[in-house]
Amino acid sequence: MRTEKQKKRKKKFARKLGLTFVTLLTIFVGLVGYMYWQYRDGVEQAKSETSIQQEEYVFDGNEDINGNTNVLLLGSDTRGEKQARSDTIMIAQYNPNTGKPKLVSIMRDSYVDIPGHGKNKINTAFSLGGPDLLRKTIKENFGIELQYYAIIDFQGFEKMIDVAFPDGVEIEVEKQMSEKIGVTINPGLQRLDGEHLLGYVRFRQDKIGDFGRVERQQQAIQAIKDQLISLDGVTKLPKLVGAVTPFVNTDIGTTDTLFIGKDVLTGGASTIETLRIPVDNGYTNERYSGAGAVLDLDFEKNSTAIQEFLSK
């Protein structure tokens, strides 16, 4: 008698367990389907806005010794040349244990040793050998491993912002800007579309020149992160990734992009930690034949700073 009741209870429990599993599986499949639909919707929307041709690069990247993911972020100013220089050079780091994002900006006039090509400005490495030569240059001069790369040109940046943020990106503009950026940006809290945000991150016609531009680039990335969070970015992330994909040349897979993006948006860090290379008192202004005006680095000071920053 007791055995019969035990059998019935086991069958009832097995049915409930089976129904629970089927329900969870259905929800999971539905969620994956919705995310894929959102991603494809973003891709199709962006494709209608871009004619940018993607170039495939060889990139022999390696994982950071501490298990972090370091991505070489490049802004490329083509201006019609066959081989463009990298106008913006950054290292974005993602810590898989904490989800904490970090950002290092390397100023384009930094005077470094480019493997196989002698000494020159660091942005010359991209025009000579693409992102992989730039990866080797950063490894040789600063001892930092880079696992992936992501490149966006100015045309792509402008259109990407308009597709991903149709209402603009909110920025606190510190001064009026207009010289050599093609637009006029007024001071104060502004919502900048792609054209004006591009002008904001390119502006350098003031006393601090490229140093101010690097700071504004870091501010713009923080503002984009903040807006993603305020827009319930996790649920919108698949569509946003789809929207920016046609504008970005990268070797990071879509799944990894979604995973990293989710962790960065939902992680405990509200701000992106930033560093600029060269650091204060870590360079002198020099002029060399074949390179022009450069930032001559104190490599011991700058290498120590970047390694300590990325290893914390």
Tab-separated table of C-alpha atoms in Angstrom:
chain	number	residue	atom	x	y	z
A	1	MET	CA	0.000	0.000	0.000
A	2	ARG	CA	2.717	2.402	1.052
A	3	THR	CA	4.756	1.372	-1.999
A	4	GLU	CA	1.829	2.195	-4.323
A	5	LYS	CA	1.443	5.650	-2.767
A	6	GLN	CA	5.171	6.265	-3.102
A	7	LYS	CA	5.012	5.322	-6.800
A	8	LYS	CA	2.114	7.748	-7.369
A	9	ARG	CA	3.977	10.540	-5.582
A	10	LYS	CA	7.078	9.887	-7.656
A	11	LYS	CA	5.030	9.940	-10.888
A	12	LYS	CA	3.332	13.191	-9.835
A	13	PHE	CA	6.690	14.749	-8.972
A	14	ALA	CA	8.160	13.577	-12.279
A	15	ARG	CA	5.225	15.149	-14.200
A	16	LYS	CA	5.692	18.474	-12.358
A	17	LEU	CA	9.414	18.375	-12.984
A	18	GLY	CA	8.811	17.652	-16.651
A	19	LEU	CA	6.295	20.506	-16.972
A	20	THR	CA	8.695	22.883	-15.222
A	21	PHE	CA	11.515	21.891	-17.561
A	22	VAL	CA	9.327	22.308	-20.670
A	23	THR	CA	8.114	25.705	-19.420
A	24	LEU	CA	11.660	26.931	-18.754
A	25	LEU	CA	12.832	25.590	-22.105
A	26	THR	CA	9.968	27.375	-23.887
A	27	ILE	CA	10.801	30.652	-22.128
A	28	PHE	CA	14.484	30.237	-22.979
A	29	VAL	CA	13.798	29.505	-26.646
A	30	GLY	CA	11.385	32.429	-26.801
A	31	LEU	CA	13.938	34.751	-25.192
A	32	VAL	CA	16.688	33.649	-27.573
A	33	GLY	CA	14.316	34.073	-30.504
A	34	TYR	CA	13.333	37.564	-29.342
A	35	MET	CA	16.976	38.584	-28.868
A	36	TYR	CA	17.868	37.287	-32.335
A	37	TRP	CA	14.901	39.117	-33.868
A	38	GLN	CA	15.975	42.322	-32.103
A	39	TYR	CA	19.554	41.847	-33.327
A	40	ARG	CA	18.473	41.255	-36.942
A	41	ASP	CA	16.134	44.237	-36.775
A	42	GLY	CA	19.060	46.425	-35.705
A	43	VAL	CA	21.294	45.038	-38.469
A	44	GLU	CA	18.694	45.636	-41.181
A	45	GLN	CA	18.017	49.159	-39.939
A	46	ALA	CA	21.727	49.985	-39.974
A	47	LYS	CA	22.377	48.369	-43.368
A	48	SER	CA	19.958	50.771	-44.975
A	49	GLU	CA	22.137	53.629	-43.662
A	50	THR	CA	25.616	52.447	-44.591
A	51	SER	CA	27.704	51.777	-47.667
A	52	ILE	CA	30.883	51.127	-45.670
A	53	GLN	CA	33.022	48.260	-46.956
A	54	GLN	CA	34.440	45.954	-44.293
A	55	GLU	CA	38.112	44.998	-44.681
A	56	GLU	CA	39.372	41.800	-43.140
A	57	TYR	CA	42.539	42.047	-41.041
A	58	VAL	CA	44.829	39.435	-39.552
A	59	PHE	CA	45.023	39.996	-35.797
A	60	ASP	CA	47.116	37.594	-33.736
A	61	GLY	CA	45.778	38.729	-30.366
A	62	ASN	CA	46.344	37.082	-26.993
A	63	GLU	CA	44.473	37.052	-23.699
A	64	ASP	CA	45.715	39.263	-20.870
A	65	ILE	CA	47.865	37.385	-18.327
A	66	ASN	CA	45.291	38.195	-15.638
A	67	GLY	CA	42.405	36.734	-17.658
A	68	ASN	CA	40.989	40.130	-18.653
A	69	THR	CA	39.768	40.941	-22.151
A	70	ASN	CA	41.681	43.842	-23.737
A	71	VAL	CA	40.264	45.314	-26.940
A	72	LEU	CA	42.138	47.675	-29.257
A	73	LEU	CA	39.643	50.418	-30.177
A	74	LEU	CA	40.547	52.505	-33.217
A	75	GLY	CA	38.958	55.532	-34.808
A	76	SER	CA	40.180	55.777	-38.395
A	77	ASP	CA	40.270	59.038	-40.333
A	78	THR	CA	40.325	57.881	-43.953
A	79	ARG	CA	40.204	61.263	-45.749
A	80	GLY	CA	40.480	59.356	-49.026
A	81	GLU	CA	43.951	57.932	-48.440
A	82	LYS	CA	44.767	54.371	-49.415
A	83	GLN	CA	46.257	53.710	-45.970
A	84	ALA	CA	44.625	55.743	-43.204
A	85	ARG	CA	46.241	56.547	-39.883
A	86	SER	CA	44.415	55.767	-36.657
A	87	ASP	CA	43.121	59.091	-35.379
A	88	THR	CA	41.988	57.589	-32.054
A	89	ILE	CA	43.786	54.784	-30.192
A	90	MET	CA	42.262	53.242	-27.075
A	91	ILE	CA	42.479	50.062	-25.034
A	92	ALA	CA	39.157	48.958	-23.561
A	93	GLN	CA	39.413	46.360	-20.818
A	94	TYR	CA	36.659	44.068	-19.556
A	95	ASN	CA	37.158	42.134	-16.311
A	96	PRO	CA	34.983	38.965	-16.499
A	97	ASN	CA	34.998	38.548	-12.706
A	98	THR	CA	33.793	42.042	-11.826
A	99	GLY	CA	32.300	43.343	-15.087
A	100	LYS	CA	34.324	46.511	-14.432
A	101	PRO	CA	35.223	48.477	-17.592
A	102	LYS	CA	38.462	50.441	-18.010
A	103	LEU	CA	39.648	52.673	-20.824
A	104	VAL	CA	43.178	53.747	-21.769
A	105	SER	CA	43.674	56.477	-24.387
A	106	ILE	CA	47.073	56.529	-26.110
A	107	MET	CA	47.730	59.882	-27.737
A	108	ARG	CA	48.381	59.556	-31.454
A	109	ASP	CA	51.575	61.683	-31.395
A	110	SER	CA	53.299	59.394	-28.871
A	111	TYR	CA	56.781	58.668	-30.231
A	112	VAL	CA	57.391	54.917	-30.092
A	113	ASP	CA	59.361	52.105	-31.657
A	114	ILE	CA	57.312	50.433	-34.420
A	115	PRO	CA	58.575	46.837	-34.941
A	116	GLY	CA	60.421	46.621	-38.255
A	117	HIS	CA	59.979	50.320	-39.041
A	118	GLY	CA	62.002	52.282	-36.493
A	119	LYS	CA	60.681	55.143	-34.379
A	120	ASN	CA	57.661	57.235	-35.332
A	121	LYS	CA	54.295	58.441	-34.061
A	122	ILE	CA	52.217	55.527	-32.812
A	123	ASN	CA	49.342	56.198	-35.215
A	124	THR	CA	51.728	55.532	-38.117
A	125	ALA	CA	51.745	51.839	-37.180
A	126	PHE	CA	48.161	51.395	-38.372
A	127	SER	CA	48.901	52.844	-41.821
A	128	LEU	CA	52.017	50.669	-42.129
A	129	GLY	CA	50.571	47.343	-41.020
A	130	GLY	CA	46.969	47.594	-39.877
A	131	PRO	CA	45.723	46.748	-36.373
A	132	ASP	CA	48.116	43.836	-35.875
A	133	LEU	CA	51.223	46.003	-36.268
A	134	LEU	CA	49.664	48.473	-33.858
A	135	ARG	CA	49.029	45.571	-31.448
A	136	LYS	CA	52.704	44.571	-31.709
A	137	THR	CA	53.769	48.185	-31.191
A	138	ILE	CA	51.746	48.491	-27.977
A	139	LYS	CA	53.072	45.151	-26.729
A	140	GLU	CA	56.700	46.101	-27.438
A	141	ASN	CA	56.511	49.597	-25.926
A	142	PHE	CA	54.122	49.064	-22.986
A	143	GLY	CA	54.023	45.296	-22.376
A	144	ILE	CA	50.233	45.028	-22.852
A	145	GLU	CA	48.530	42.095	-24.595
A	146	LEU	CA	45.501	42.803	-26.801
A	147	GLN	CA	43.017	40.053	-27.626
A	148	TYR	CA	40.625	41.750	-30.076
A	149	TYR	CA	40.339	44.850	-32.230
A	150	ALA	CA	37.451	47.103	-33.269
A	151	ILE	CA	37.755	49.849	-35.894
A	152	ILE	CA	35.256	52.531	-36.816
A	153	ASP	CA	35.816	55.354	-39.299
A	154	PHE	CA	34.336	58.824	-38.897
A	155	GLN	CA	31.516	58.220	-41.377
A	156	GLY	CA	30.593	55.042	-39.550
A	157	PHE	CA	30.695	56.733	-36.139
A	158	GLU	CA	28.314	59.486	-37.239
A	159	LYS	CA	25.765	57.106	-38.750
A	160	MET	CA	26.086	54.604	-35.917
A	161	ILE	CA	25.153	57.244	-33.343
A	162	ASP	CA	22.110	58.327	-35.371
A	163	VAL	CA	20.878	54.740	-35.744
A	164	ALA	CA	21.541	53.649	-32.149
A	165	PHE	CA	20.501	56.945	-30.487
A	166	PRO	CA	17.840	58.654	-32.632
A	167	ASP	CA	17.274	61.272	-29.892
A	168	GLY	CA	20.986	62.045	-29.617
A	169	VAL	CA	23.544	61.547	-26.843
A	170	GLU	CA	23.378	63.895	-23.846
A	171	ILE	CA	26.679	65.724	-23.255
A	172	GLU	CA	27.687	68.619	-21.029
A	173	VAL	CA	29.571	70.834	-23.511
A	174	GLU	CA	32.147	73.020	-21.765
A	175	LYS	CA	32.602	75.689	-24.449
A	176	GLN	CA	31.452	76.705	-27.916
A	177	MET	CA	33.155	74.613	-30.584
A	178	SER	CA	33.168	75.166	-34.328
A	179	GLU	CA	36.668	75.556	-35.756
A	180	LYS	CA	37.640	72.754	-38.175
A	181	ILE	CA	34.813	70.382	-37.166
A	182	GLY	CA	32.177	71.414	-39.735
A	183	VAL	CA	29.464	72.195	-37.157
A	184	THR	CA	28.829	74.629	-34.326
A	185	ILE	CA	28.271	73.201	-30.843
A	186	ASN	CA	26.977	75.516	-28.130
A	187	PRO	CA	27.995	75.225	-24.461
A	188	GLY	CA	25.724	73.662	-21.848
A	189	LEU	CA	23.793	70.401	-21.628
A	190	GLN	CA	23.152	69.300	-25.213
A	191	ARG	CA	21.702	66.305	-27.044
A	192	LEU	CA	24.142	65.701	-29.868
A	193	ASP	CA	23.322	63.769	-33.026
A	194	GLY	CA	26.026	61.822	-34.864
A	195	GLU	CA	27.425	64.781	-36.776
A	196	HIS	CA	27.673	67.020	-33.709
A	197	LEU	CA	28.996	64.283	-31.405
A	198	LEU	CA	31.704	63.541	-33.975
A	199	GLY	CA	32.580	67.231	-33.990
A	200	TYR	CA	32.696	67.220	-30.189
A	201	VAL	CA	35.159	64.303	-29.968
A	202	ARG	CA	37.335	65.717	-32.790
A	203	PHE	CA	37.620	69.318	-31.598
A	204	ARG	CA	41.168	70.324	-30.613
A	205	GLN	CA	41.448	73.979	-31.573
A	206	ASP	CA	42.140	75.322	-28.096
A	207	LYS	CA	45.134	75.712	-25.784
A	208	ILE	CA	45.227	72.052	-24.694
A	209	GLY	CA	44.807	70.627	-28.224
A	210	ASP	CA	44.904	66.827	-28.396
A	211	PHE	CA	44.863	66.495	-24.609
A	212	GLY	CA	41.400	68.062	-24.487
A	213	ARG	CA	40.222	65.928	-27.392
A	214	VAL	CA	41.269	62.719	-25.626
A	215	GLU	CA	39.383	63.821	-22.518
A	216	ARG	CA	36.244	64.534	-24.565
A	217	GLN	CA	36.471	61.132	-26.255
A	218	GLN	CA	36.493	59.452	-22.849
A	219	GLN	CA	33.571	61.620	-21.708
A	220	ALA	CA	31.567	60.678	-24.801
A	221	ILE	CA	32.072	56.946	-24.170
A	222	GLN	CA	30.933	57.397	-20.559
A	223	ALA	CA	27.864	59.329	-21.753
A	224	ILE	CA	26.963	56.572	-24.220
A	225	LYS	CA	27.238	53.976	-21.428
A	226	ASP	CA	25.056	56.114	-19.135
A	227	GLN	CA	22.405	56.513	-21.813
A	228	LEU	CA	22.355	52.785	-22.519
A	229	ILE	CA	21.651	52.160	-18.835
A	230	SER	CA	18.945	54.839	-18.680
A	231	LEU	CA	17.281	53.332	-21.765
A	232	ASP	CA	17.065	49.920	-20.089
A	233	GLY	CA	20.042	48.960	-22.200
A	234	VAL	CA	20.089	45.254	-21.323
A	235	THR	CA	16.748	44.592	-23.036
A	236	LYS	CA	17.682	46.854	-25.946
A	237	LEU	CA	21.243	45.521	-26.190
A	238	PRO	CA	20.646	42.953	-28.993
A	239	LYS	CA	19.103	45.613	-31.250
A	240	LEU	CA	21.847	48.100	-30.414
A	241	VAL	CA	24.559	45.544	-31.179
A	242	GLY	CA	22.811	44.794	-34.453
A	243	ALA	CA	22.554	48.507	-35.229
A	244	VAL	CA	26.265	49.187	-34.764
A	245	THR	CA	27.589	45.961	-36.357
A	246	PRO	CA	27.622	47.201	-39.993
A	247	PHE	CA	29.610	50.270	-38.953
A	248	VAL	CA	32.349	48.499	-36.959
A	249	ASN	CA	35.162	46.323	-38.297
A	250	THR	CA	35.983	43.868	-35.508
A	251	ASP	CA	37.032	40.298	-34.804
A	252	ILE	CA	34.829	40.070	-31.694
A	253	GLY	CA	31.948	37.629	-32.259
A	254	THR	CA	28.338	38.753	-31.780
A	255	THR	CA	27.792	36.395	-28.830
A	256	ASP	CA	30.876	37.725	-27.019
A	257	THR	CA	29.804	41.304	-27.731
A	258	LEU	CA	26.373	40.689	-26.203
A	259	PHE	CA	27.827	38.894	-23.195
A	260	ILE	CA	30.429	41.592	-22.475
A	261	GLY	CA	27.930	44.385	-23.128
A	262	LYS	CA	25.417	42.875	-20.706
A	263	ASP	CA	28.030	42.546	-17.957
A	264	VAL	CA	29.324	46.090	-18.449
A	265	LEU	CA	25.808	47.563	-18.311
A	266	THR	CA	24.651	45.524	-15.317
A	267	GLY	CA	27.965	45.531	-13.424
A	268	GLY	CA	28.411	47.429	-10.201
A	269	ALA	CA	30.677	50.108	-11.692
A	270	SER	CA	28.673	53.190	-12.718
A	271	THR	CA	31.695	54.951	-14.198
A	272	ILE	CA	34.389	53.826	-16.602
A	273	GLU	CA	37.867	54.147	-15.091
A	274	THR	CA	40.153	56.026	-17.494
A	275	LEU	CA	43.842	56.646	-18.056
A	276	ARG	CA	45.705	58.787	-20.588
A	277	ILE	CA	49.088	57.886	-22.053
A	278	PRO	CA	51.368	59.744	-21.726
A	279	VAL	CA	50.690	60.445	-18.063
A	280	ASP	CA	51.374	63.854	-16.539
A	281	ASN	CA	55.121	64.565	-16.330
A	282	GLY	CA	55.724	61.459	-18.434
A	283	TYR	CA	56.729	63.131	-21.710
A	284	THR	CA	58.429	66.073	-23.373
A	285	ASN	CA	57.445	67.939	-26.534
A	286	GLU	CA	60.021	67.307	-29.246
A	287	ARG	CA	60.394	67.566	-33.013
A	288	TYR	CA	62.149	64.920	-35.096
A	289	SER	CA	62.911	64.675	-38.797
A	290	GLY	CA	60.367	62.496	-40.583
A	291	ALA	CA	57.910	62.590	-37.678
A	292	GLY	CA	57.414	66.288	-36.940
A	293	ALA	CA	56.123	67.394	-33.539
A	294	VAL	CA	55.869	64.419	-31.171
A	295	LEU	CA	55.378	63.466	-27.532
A	296	ASP	CA	58.670	61.880	-26.464
A	297	LEU	CA	57.710	59.429	-23.721
A	298	ASP	CA	59.330	58.412	-20.486
A	299	PHE	CA	58.689	54.717	-21.164
A	300	GLU	CA	59.453	53.489	-17.662
A	301	LYS	CA	56.933	55.880	-16.135
A	302	ASN	CA	54.230	55.288	-18.761
A	303	SER	CA	54.648	51.504	-18.962
A	304	THR	CA	54.418	51.243	-15.179
A	305	ALA	CA	51.297	53.430	-15.129
A	306	ILE	CA	49.431	51.474	-17.811
A	307	GLN	CA	50.354	48.063	-16.414
A	308	GLU	CA	49.343	48.999	-12.877
A	309	PHE	CA	46.085	50.535	-14.107
A	310	LEU	CA	45.050	47.474	-16.119
A	311	SER	CA	46.108	44.911	-13.502
A	312	LYS	CA	44.098	46.297	-10.546
